Amino acid sequence: MPTLKANKKANLQKHEPDQFFKNFDKVGAALLESLIENDTEAFIEILDTYLQVNRAQVAKKAKMSRSTVQHALSKKGNPTLKTIARIVHESVI
C-alpha cells in the first residue's frame, strides 16, 4: 500500500489508536454502545483490539494463558459469557 503525503495546509492530527485502547473509559463506552446496539461482532472486535494492546497483562490477571484469551476472541472462538466476563473483569481491576 503506497504512503500518501498530506497537503501541508491541512490541519491533521496524528492518530494513535493505541492511546484510545489504553483509555478504559473510552473502551468501556464503546463496549456498552455495541451491546446496546446488539452488535456482538463489534463487541468482540473492540474487546480483542483492546486486548491486543493489553493482552499479556489481562491474561496474567485473569489467570489464563495468552493463547486462551486470544483463541476465545478469535473468529473461530466461541467463548462463554463466563469467559468474556472474566476477561473484562480482569481488564478493569
Coordinates of N, CA and C in Angstrom, one line a residue:
M1 N 0.8 -1.2 0.0 CA 0.0 0.0 0.0 C 0.9 1.2 0.0
P2 N 0.7 2.1 -0.9 CA 1.5 3.3 -1.0 C 1.3 4.3 0.1
T3 N 2.3 5.0 0.5 CA 2.2 6.1 1.5 C 1.9 7.4 0.8
L4 N 0.9 8.1 1.3 CA 0.5 9.3 0.8 C 0.9 10.5 1.7
K5 N 1.2 11.6 1.1 CA 1.6 12.7 2.0 C 0.4 13.7 1.9
A6 N 0.1 14.3 3.1 CA -1.0 15.3 3.2 C -0.5 16.7 2.8
N7 N -1.4 17.4 2.3 CA -1.1 18.8 2.0 C -0.7 19.5 3.3
K8 N 0.4 20.3 3.2 CA 0.9 21.0 4.4 C -0.1 21.9 5.0
K9 N -1.1 22.4 4.2 CA -2.1 23.3 4.8 C -3.2 22.6 5.5
A10 N -3.3 21.3 5.3 CA -4.3 20.5 6.1 C -3.9 20.5 7.5
N11 N -4.9 20.7 8.4 CA -4.7 20.7 9.8 C -5.0 19.3 10.3
L12 N -4.1 18.4 10.2 CA -4.3 17.0 10.6 C -3.6 16.7 11.9
Q13 N -4.2 15.8 12.7 CA -3.6 15.4 14.0 C -3.2 14.0 13.8
K14 N -2.1 13.7 14.5 CA -1.6 12.3 14.5 C -2.6 11.4 15.2
H15 N -2.9 10.3 14.5 CA -3.8 9.3 15.0 C -3.0 8.2 15.7
E16 N -3.3 7.9 16.9 CA -2.6 6.9 17.7 C -3.7 6.0 18.3
P17 N -4.1 4.9 17.6 CA -5.2 4.1 18.1 C -4.8 3.4 19.4
D18 N -3.5 3.1 19.7 CA -3.1 2.5 20.9 C -3.5 3.4 22.1
Q19 N -3.5 4.7 21.9 CA -3.8 5.6 23.0 C -5.3 5.5 23.4
F20 N -6.2 5.3 22.3 CA -7.6 5.1 22.6 C -7.8 3.9 23.4
F21 N -7.1 2.8 23.0 CA -7.3 1.5 23.7 C -6.6 1.4 25.0
K22 N -5.8 2.4 25.4 CA -5.3 2.4 26.7 C -6.2 3.1 27.7
N23 N -7.2 3.8 27.2 CA -8.2 4.6 28.0 C -9.4 3.7 28.2
F24 N -9.5 3.1 29.4 CA -10.6 2.1 29.6 C -11.9 2.8 29.6
D25 N -12.0 4.1 30.0 CA -13.4 4.7 29.9 C -13.9 4.8 28.5
K26 N -13.0 5.1 27.6 CA -13.5 5.2 26.1 C -13.8 3.8 25.6
V27 N -13.0 2.8 26.0 CA -13.2 1.4 25.5 C -14.5 0.9 26.2
G28 N -14.7 1.2 27.5 CA -15.9 0.8 28.1 C -17.2 1.4 27.5
A29 N -17.1 2.6 27.1 CA -18.3 3.3 26.5 C -18.5 2.6 25.1
A30 N -17.5 2.3 24.4 CA -17.6 1.7 23.1 C -18.2 0.2 23.2
L31 N -17.8 -0.5 24.3 CA -18.3 -1.8 24.5 C -19.8 -1.8 24.9
L32 N -20.1 -0.8 25.8 CA -21.5 -0.7 26.2 C -22.4 -0.3 25.0
E33 N -21.9 0.6 24.1 CA -22.7 1.0 23.0 C -22.9 -0.2 22.0
S34 N -21.9 -1.0 21.9 CA -22.1 -2.2 21.0 C -23.1 -3.2 21.5
L35 N -23.2 -3.3 22.9 CA -24.2 -4.2 23.5 C -25.6 -3.6 23.3
I36 N -25.7 -2.2 23.5 CA -27.0 -1.6 23.3 C -27.5 -1.7 21.9
E37 N -26.6 -1.7 21.0 CA -26.9 -1.8 19.5 C -27.0 -3.3 19.1
N38 N -26.9 -4.2 20.1 CA -26.9 -5.6 19.8 C -25.9 -6.0 18.7
D39 N -24.7 -5.4 18.7 CA -23.7 -5.7 17.7 C -22.6 -6.5 18.4
T40 N -22.8 -7.8 18.4 CA -21.9 -8.7 19.1 C -20.5 -8.8 18.4
E41 N -20.5 -8.7 17.1 CA -19.3 -8.7 16.3 C -18.4 -7.4 16.7
A42 N -19.1 -6.3 16.8 CA -18.3 -5.1 17.2 C -17.8 -5.2 18.6
F43 N -18.6 -5.8 19.5 CA -18.2 -6.0 20.9 C -16.9 -6.9 20.9
I44 N -16.9 -8.0 20.2 CA -15.7 -8.9 20.2 C -14.5 -8.1 19.6
E45 N -14.8 -7.4 18.5 CA -13.7 -6.7 17.8 C -13.1 -5.6 18.7
I46 N -13.9 -4.9 19.4 CA -13.4 -3.8 20.3 C -12.6 -4.5 21.5
L47 N -13.2 -5.5 22.1 CA -12.5 -6.2 23.2 C -11.2 -6.8 22.7
D48 N -11.2 -7.4 21.5 CA -10.0 -8.0 21.0 C -8.9 -7.0 20.7
T49 N -9.3 -5.9 20.2 CA -8.3 -4.8 19.9 C -7.8 -4.3 21.2
Y50 N -8.6 -4.0 22.2 CA -8.2 -3.6 23.5 C -7.2 -4.6 24.1
L51 N -7.5 -5.9 23.9 CA -6.6 -6.9 24.5 C -5.3 -7.0 23.7
Q52 N -5.3 -6.6 22.4 CA -4.0 -6.7 21.6 C -3.0 -5.7 22.2
V53 N -3.5 -4.6 22.8 CA -2.7 -3.6 23.4 C -2.3 -4.1 24.8
N54 N -3.2 -4.8 25.5 CA -3.0 -5.1 26.9 C -3.1 -6.6 27.2
R55 N -3.0 -7.5 26.1 CA -3.3 -8.9 26.3 C -2.5 -9.6 27.3
A56 N -1.2 -9.5 27.4 CA -0.3 -10.2 28.4 C -0.7 -9.8 29.8
Q57 N -1.0 -8.5 30.0 CA -1.3 -8.1 31.4 C -2.7 -8.6 31.8
V58 N -3.7 -8.6 30.9 CA -5.0 -9.1 31.2 C -5.0 -10.6 31.4
A59 N -4.3 -11.3 30.5 CA -4.2 -12.8 30.7 C -3.6 -13.2 32.0
K60 N -2.6 -12.5 32.4 CA -2.0 -12.8 33.7 C -2.9 -12.5 34.8
K61 N -3.6 -11.4 34.8 CA -4.6 -11.1 35.9 C -5.7 -12.1 35.9
A62 N -6.2 -12.5 34.8 CA -7.3 -13.5 34.7 C -6.9 -14.9 34.9
K63 N -5.6 -15.1 35.1 CA -5.0 -16.4 35.4 C -5.4 -17.4 34.2
M64 N -5.2 -16.8 33.0 CA -5.4 -17.5 31.8 C -4.2 -17.4 30.9
S65 N -3.9 -18.3 30.0 CA -2.8 -18.2 29.1 C -3.2 -17.1 28.1
R66 N -2.1 -16.5 27.5 CA -2.4 -15.5 26.5 C -3.1 -16.1 25.3
S67 N -2.7 -17.4 25.0 CA -3.3 -18.1 23.8 C -4.7 -18.4 24.1
T68 N -5.1 -18.7 25.3 CA -6.5 -18.9 25.6 C -7.4 -17.7 25.4
V69 N -6.9 -16.6 25.9 CA -7.6 -15.3 25.7 C -7.7 -15.0 24.2
Q70 N -6.6 -15.2 23.5 CA -6.5 -14.9 22.0 C -7.5 -15.8 21.3
H71 N -7.5 -17.1 21.6 CA -8.5 -18.0 21.0 C -9.9 -17.7 21.3
A72 N -10.2 -17.3 22.5 CA -11.6 -17.0 22.9 C -12.2 -15.9 22.1
L73 N -11.3 -15.0 21.7 CA -11.8 -13.8 20.9 C -11.5 -13.9 19.4
S74 N -11.0 -15.0 19.0 CA -10.7 -15.2 17.5 C -12.0 -15.5 16.8
K75 N -11.9 -15.4 15.5 CA -13.1 -15.7 14.6 C -13.6 -17.1 14.8
K76 N -12.7 -18.1 15.2 CA -13.1 -19.5 15.4 C -13.5 -19.7 16.8
G77 N -13.2 -18.8 17.7 CA -13.5 -18.9 19.1 C -15.0 -18.8 19.4
N78 N -15.5 -19.4 20.4 CA -16.9 -19.3 20.8 C -16.9 -19.2 22.3
P79 N -16.5 -18.1 22.9 CA -16.3 -18.0 24.3 C -17.7 -18.0 25.0
T80 N -17.7 -18.5 26.2 CA -18.9 -18.5 27.0 C -19.0 -17.0 27.6
L81 N -20.1 -16.7 28.1 CA -20.3 -15.4 28.7 C -19.4 -15.3 30.0
K82 N -19.2 -16.5 30.6 CA -18.4 -16.5 31.8 C -16.9 -16.2 31.5
T83 N -16.5 -16.7 30.4 CA -15.1 -16.4 29.9 C -14.9 -14.9 29.6
I84 N -15.9 -14.4 28.8 CA -15.8 -13.0 28.5 C -15.9 -12.1 29.7
A85 N -16.8 -12.5 30.6 CA -16.9 -11.7 31.9 C -15.6 -11.7 32.7
R86 N -15.0 -12.8 32.7 CA -13.7 -13.0 33.4 C -12.6 -12.1 32.8
I87 N -12.6 -12.1 31.5 CA -11.6 -11.3 30.8 C -11.9 -9.8 31.0
V88 N -13.1 -9.4 30.9 CA -13.5 -8.0 31.1 C -13.2 -7.6 32.5
H89 N -13.6 -8.4 33.4 CA -13.5 -8.1 34.9 C -12.0 -7.9 35.2
E90 N -11.1 -8.7 34.7 CA -9.7 -8.6 34.9 C -9.1 -7.4 34.2
S91 N -9.8 -7.0 33.1 CA -9.3 -5.8 32.4 C -9.4 -4.5 33.1
V92 N -10.4 -4.4 34.0 CA -10.6 -3.2 34.7 C -10.1 -3.1 36.1
I93 N -9.7 -4.2 36.7 CA -9.2 -4.2 38.0 C -7.7 -4.0 38.1

